[in-house]
Tab-separated table of C-alpha atoms in Angstrom:
chain	number	residue	atom	x	y	z
A	40	UNK	CA	30.852	37.223	-82.558
A	41	UNK	CA	29.430	36.738	-78.906
A	42	UNK	CA	33.285	35.165	-77.879
A	43	UNK	CA	36.520	35.881	-78.632
A	44	UNK	CA	38.563	32.971	-80.592
A	45	UNK	CA	41.356	32.455	-82.678
A	46	UNK	CA	41.316	30.010	-86.414
A	47	UNK	CA	43.604	27.890	-87.834
A	48	UNK	CA	42.298	28.218	-91.388
A	49	UNK	CA	43.668	25.212	-93.561
A	50	UNK	CA	45.114	26.208	-97.435
A	51	UNK	CA	43.112	25.912	-100.475
A	52	UNK	CA	39.807	26.321	-101.503
A	53	UNK	CA	37.347	25.705	-98.795
A	54	UNK	CA	34.723	25.025	-97.713
A	55	UNK	CA	36.739	23.031	-94.982
A	56	UNK	CA	35.842	20.239	-92.234
A	57	UNK	CA	35.398	22.257	-89.257
A	58	UNK	CA	36.579	21.817	-85.351
A	59	UNK	CA	35.326	23.460	-82.637
A	60	UNK	CA	37.955	22.991	-79.688
A	61	UNK	CA	37.002	24.276	-76.298
A	62	UNK	CA	40.210	24.857	-74.005
A	63	UNK	CA	40.275	23.294	-70.022
A	64	UNK	CA	39.845	25.850	-67.106
A	65	UNK	CA	42.612	28.026	-66.925
A	66	UNK	CA	43.706	27.836	-70.171
A	67	UNK	CA	42.881	30.293	-73.210
A	68	UNK	CA	41.572	30.336	-76.603
A	69	UNK	CA	45.374	30.197	-78.280
A	70	UNK	CA	45.724	26.579	-76.082
A	71	UNK	CA	44.828	23.977	-78.628
A	72	UNK	CA	45.173	25.979	-81.879
A	73	UNK	CA	48.481	23.899	-82.215
A	74	UNK	CA	46.874	20.895	-82.570
A	75	UNK	CA	45.309	22.052	-85.547
A	76	UNK	CA	48.440	21.348	-88.209
A	77	UNK	CA	48.309	17.692	-86.932
A	78	UNK	CA	45.001	17.078	-87.365
A	79	UNK	CA	44.455	14.809	-90.460
A	80	UNK	CA	47.889	17.266	-92.236
A	81	UNK	CA	45.702	20.495	-91.097
A	82	UNK	CA	42.196	19.598	-93.323
A	83	UNK	CA	40.398	20.830	-90.844
A	84	UNK	CA	39.402	24.412	-90.230
A	85	UNK	CA	39.861	24.536	-86.134
A	86	UNK	CA	37.774	27.542	-84.240
A	87	UNK	CA	39.415	28.094	-80.297
A	88	UNK	CA	36.647	29.891	-78.635
A	89	UNK	CA	37.693	31.689	-75.270
A	90	UNK	CA	35.712	30.820	-72.508
A	91	UNK	CA	34.224	33.904	-70.812
A	92	UNK	CA	35.101	33.635	-66.922
A	93	UNK	CA	38.610	35.178	-65.756
A	94	UNK	CA	40.340	33.021	-63.182
A	95	UNK	CA	43.300	34.050	-61.319
A	96	UNK	CA	46.414	31.823	-61.955
A	97	UNK	CA	48.604	33.381	-59.753
A	98	UNK	CA	50.585	37.260	-59.480
A	99	UNK	CA	50.015	38.759	-62.835
A	100	UNK	CA	48.583	35.294	-64.504
A	101	UNK	CA	44.642	34.967	-65.820
A	102	UNK	CA	42.993	32.116	-67.125
A	103	UNK	CA	39.523	31.490	-68.553
A	104	UNK	CA	37.046	29.267	-67.667
A	105	UNK	CA	33.269	27.787	-68.921
A	106	UNK	CA	31.803	27.887	-65.541
A	107	UNK	CA	33.017	28.193	-62.023
A	108	UNK	CA	34.016	25.177	-59.927
A	109	UNK	CA	36.241	23.936	-57.258
A	110	UNK	CA	38.796	20.807	-57.139
A	111	UNK	CA	36.319	17.696	-56.381
A	112	UNK	CA	33.297	20.115	-55.931
A	113	UNK	CA	30.029	19.854	-57.345
A	114	UNK	CA	29.151	21.654	-61.168
A	115	UNK	CA	26.917	24.475	-60.791
A	116	UNK	CA	24.114	23.263	-63.285
A	117	UNK	CA	22.972	26.643	-63.926
A	118	UNK	CA	26.310	27.833	-64.959
A	119	UNK	CA	26.971	25.128	-67.269
A	120	UNK	CA	23.626	25.612	-68.931
A	121	UNK	CA	24.421	29.312	-69.336
A	122	UNK	CA	27.751	28.482	-70.517
A	123	UNK	CA	26.396	25.886	-73.276
A	124	UNK	CA	23.912	28.372	-74.342
A	125	UNK	CA	26.500	30.819	-74.807
A	126	UNK	CA	28.508	28.350	-76.718
A	127	UNK	CA	25.430	27.510	-79.157
A	128	UNK	CA	24.852	31.186	-79.651
A	129	UNK	CA	28.680	31.372	-81.009
A	130	UNK	CA	28.292	28.309	-83.072
A	131	UNK	CA	25.157	29.930	-84.647
A	132	UNK	CA	27.308	33.119	-85.192
A	133	UNK	CA	30.299	30.505	-86.695
A	134	UNK	CA	27.837	28.779	-88.960
A	135	UNK	CA	26.703	32.215	-90.951
A	136	UNK	CA	29.990	33.754	-90.772
A	137	UNK	CA	32.099	30.361	-91.789
A	138	UNK	CA	29.411	28.352	-93.446
A	139	UNK	CA	29.354	25.620	-91.016
A	140	UNK	CA	27.097	22.487	-91.686
A	141	UNK	CA	26.841	19.302	-89.421
A	142	UNK	CA	28.215	17.125	-92.169
A	143	UNK	CA	31.722	18.316	-91.346
A	144	UNK	CA	31.379	20.146	-87.913
A	145	UNK	CA	32.911	18.133	-84.804
A	146	UNK	CA	33.236	19.365	-81.473
A	147	UNK	CA	36.337	18.351	-79.247
A	148	UNK	CA	37.011	19.546	-75.760
A	149	UNK	CA	39.814	19.209	-73.060
A	150	UNK	CA	39.231	18.851	-69.375
A	151	UNK	CA	36.812	21.267	-68.417
A	152	UNK	CA	36.382	22.037	-72.180
A	153	UNK	CA	35.104	18.249	-72.506
A	154	UNK	CA	32.450	18.672	-70.289
A	155	UNK	CA	31.004	21.376	-72.636
A	156	UNK	CA	31.525	19.766	-75.173
A	157	UNK	CA	29.114	16.520	-73.716
A	158	UNK	CA	26.779	19.457	-73.243
A	159	UNK	CA	26.804	20.347	-76.429
A	160	UNK	CA	27.015	16.992	-78.496
A	161	UNK	CA	24.503	14.959	-76.097
A	162	UNK	CA	21.818	17.494	-76.562
A	163	UNK	CA	22.089	18.310	-80.024
A	164	UNK	CA	23.810	15.006	-81.649
A	165	UNK	CA	22.296	16.077	-85.199
A	166	UNK	CA	24.488	19.227	-85.441
A	167	UNK	CA	27.798	17.284	-85.166
A	168	UNK	CA	29.739	14.715	-87.554
A	169	UNK	CA	31.308	13.998	-84.318
A	170	UNK	CA	32.872	14.455	-80.643
A	171	UNK	CA	36.249	13.966	-79.119
A	172	UNK	CA	36.439	14.304	-75.181
A	173	UNK	CA	40.083	14.221	-74.087
A	174	UNK	CA	41.023	14.391	-70.224
A	175	UNK	CA	37.263	15.163	-69.070
A	176	UNK	CA	34.449	13.315	-67.593
A	177	UNK	CA	30.517	13.262	-67.510
A	178	UNK	CA	28.916	13.527	-64.583
A	179	UNK	CA	25.146	11.155	-63.917
A	180	UNK	CA	22.989	14.128	-62.288
A	181	UNK	CA	23.870	16.879	-65.171
A	182	UNK	CA	22.366	14.358	-68.025
A	183	UNK	CA	18.789	15.213	-66.623
A	184	UNK	CA	19.172	18.723	-66.340
A	185	UNK	CA	21.410	18.683	-69.904
A	186	UNK	CA	19.046	17.045	-72.172
A	187	UNK	CA	19.591	14.530	-74.546
A	188	UNK	CA	18.406	14.491	-77.979
A	189	UNK	CA	17.378	12.144	-80.420
A	190	UNK	CA	20.341	10.704	-82.420
A	191	UNK	CA	22.944	10.377	-79.857
A	192	UNK	CA	23.197	6.418	-81.091
A	193	UNK	CA	24.342	7.932	-84.566
A	194	UNK	CA	26.922	10.586	-82.936
A	195	UNK	CA	30.422	8.872	-83.119
A	196	UNK	CA	32.129	10.000	-80.017
A	197	UNK	CA	36.038	9.288	-79.019
A	198	UNK	CA	36.998	9.595	-75.606
A	199	UNK	CA	41.019	9.885	-74.650
A	200	UNK	CA	42.466	9.471	-70.814
A	201	UNK	CA	45.293	9.158	-69.089
A	202	UNK	CA	45.422	6.305	-66.488
A	203	UNK	CA	47.805	8.723	-64.582
A	204	UNK	CA	45.957	11.737	-64.638
A	205	UNK	CA	46.136	13.770	-61.626
A	206	UNK	CA	43.234	16.284	-62.011
A	207	UNK	CA	40.507	13.930	-63.539
A	208	UNK	CA	41.068	10.341	-62.331
A	209	UNK	CA	40.948	7.812	-64.884
A	210	UNK	CA	37.969	6.107	-63.140
A	211	UNK	CA	35.665	9.242	-63.626
A	212	UNK	CA	36.585	8.385	-67.591
A	213	UNK	CA	35.395	4.784	-67.112
A	214	UNK	CA	32.323	6.105	-65.568
A	215	UNK	CA	31.650	8.328	-68.197
A	216	UNK	CA	31.957	5.316	-70.539
A	217	UNK	CA	29.545	3.196	-68.842
A	218	UNK	CA	27.046	6.416	-68.801
A	219	UNK	CA	27.781	6.592	-72.819
A	220	UNK	CA	27.156	3.017	-73.170
A	221	UNK	CA	23.776	3.389	-71.475
A	222	UNK	CA	22.539	6.082	-74.216
A	223	UNK	CA	24.024	3.524	-76.810
A	224	UNK	CA	26.388	6.165	-78.166
A	225	UNK	CA	28.854	4.771	-80.574
A	226	UNK	CA	31.933	5.775	-78.177
A	227	UNK	CA	35.806	4.707	-78.424
A	228	UNK	CA	37.573	4.629	-75.604
A	229	UNK	CA	41.447	4.624	-75.585
A	230	UNK	CA	43.334	4.883	-72.183
A	231	UNK	CA	47.243	6.394	-72.241
A	232	UNK	CA	50.491	6.144	-70.083
A	233	UNK	CA	49.979	9.936	-69.662
A	234	UNK	CA	48.855	12.415	-66.976
A	235	UNK	CA	46.157	15.236	-67.293
A	236	UNK	CA	47.525	16.083	-70.925
A	237	UNK	CA	47.779	15.093	-74.658
A	238	UNK	CA	50.813	13.349	-75.920
A	239	UNK	CA	52.195	13.068	-79.508
A	240	UNK	CA	50.693	9.546	-79.276
A	241	UNK	CA	47.067	10.373	-78.357
A	242	UNK	CA	47.406	13.253	-81.072
A	243	UNK	CA	48.345	10.816	-83.738
A	244	UNK	CA	45.390	8.827	-83.123
A	245	UNK	CA	42.948	11.665	-82.490
A	246	UNK	CA	44.031	12.294	-85.986
A	247	UNK	CA	43.537	8.888	-87.634
A	248	UNK	CA	39.961	8.880	-85.639
A	249	UNK	CA	39.149	12.001	-87.354
A	250	UNK	CA	40.033	10.754	-90.661
A	251	UNK	CA	38.379	7.441	-90.415
A	252	UNK	CA	35.034	9.017	-88.612
A	253	UNK	CA	34.717	12.682	-89.863
A	254	UNK	CA	36.528	12.902	-93.315
A	255	UNK	CA	34.163	10.640	-94.883
């Protein structure tokens, strides 16, 4: 496999619906795995790949990122496209190894991982049954570079954001919603009294949305 990854495997016979969960900058493959038992009662196989770029977090501490960036700086679009291509290859490998199909495959991304989920879902919407974006953003300048595939108007999308997010301001999320609406993406936006995080309330709402939009 192209990327190191962790998997939560549901009990019972498959095939199981699957979520590819993409962590944020500075985290690792284990970061989102703990969500799995709380999503629709553990019904989903959750595959958590680890980003390829090492990020020094402090003495003896290393995290991982999908592409290099600085706070408030522009995104390196060539690095973003390279990361997207690597994730596409990884999903191809998962499709073969774990028998994934578009009817039961969803994307989830937190923070920088949400940017990667946007890059995958909007460019190949027919490949996914749903897309969940948590505490992230979509930049207008990257849409032309990423390319928007036919069928985005049929890709159920959920966006969660905290109105006290200290890393990615809530106005960025609201601007992302405006961009998605221009593309006619069927998007549900939910704002919470929280920071750059996932709370028990937002997790419960995420599970309910997956039940309604993906497990159908």
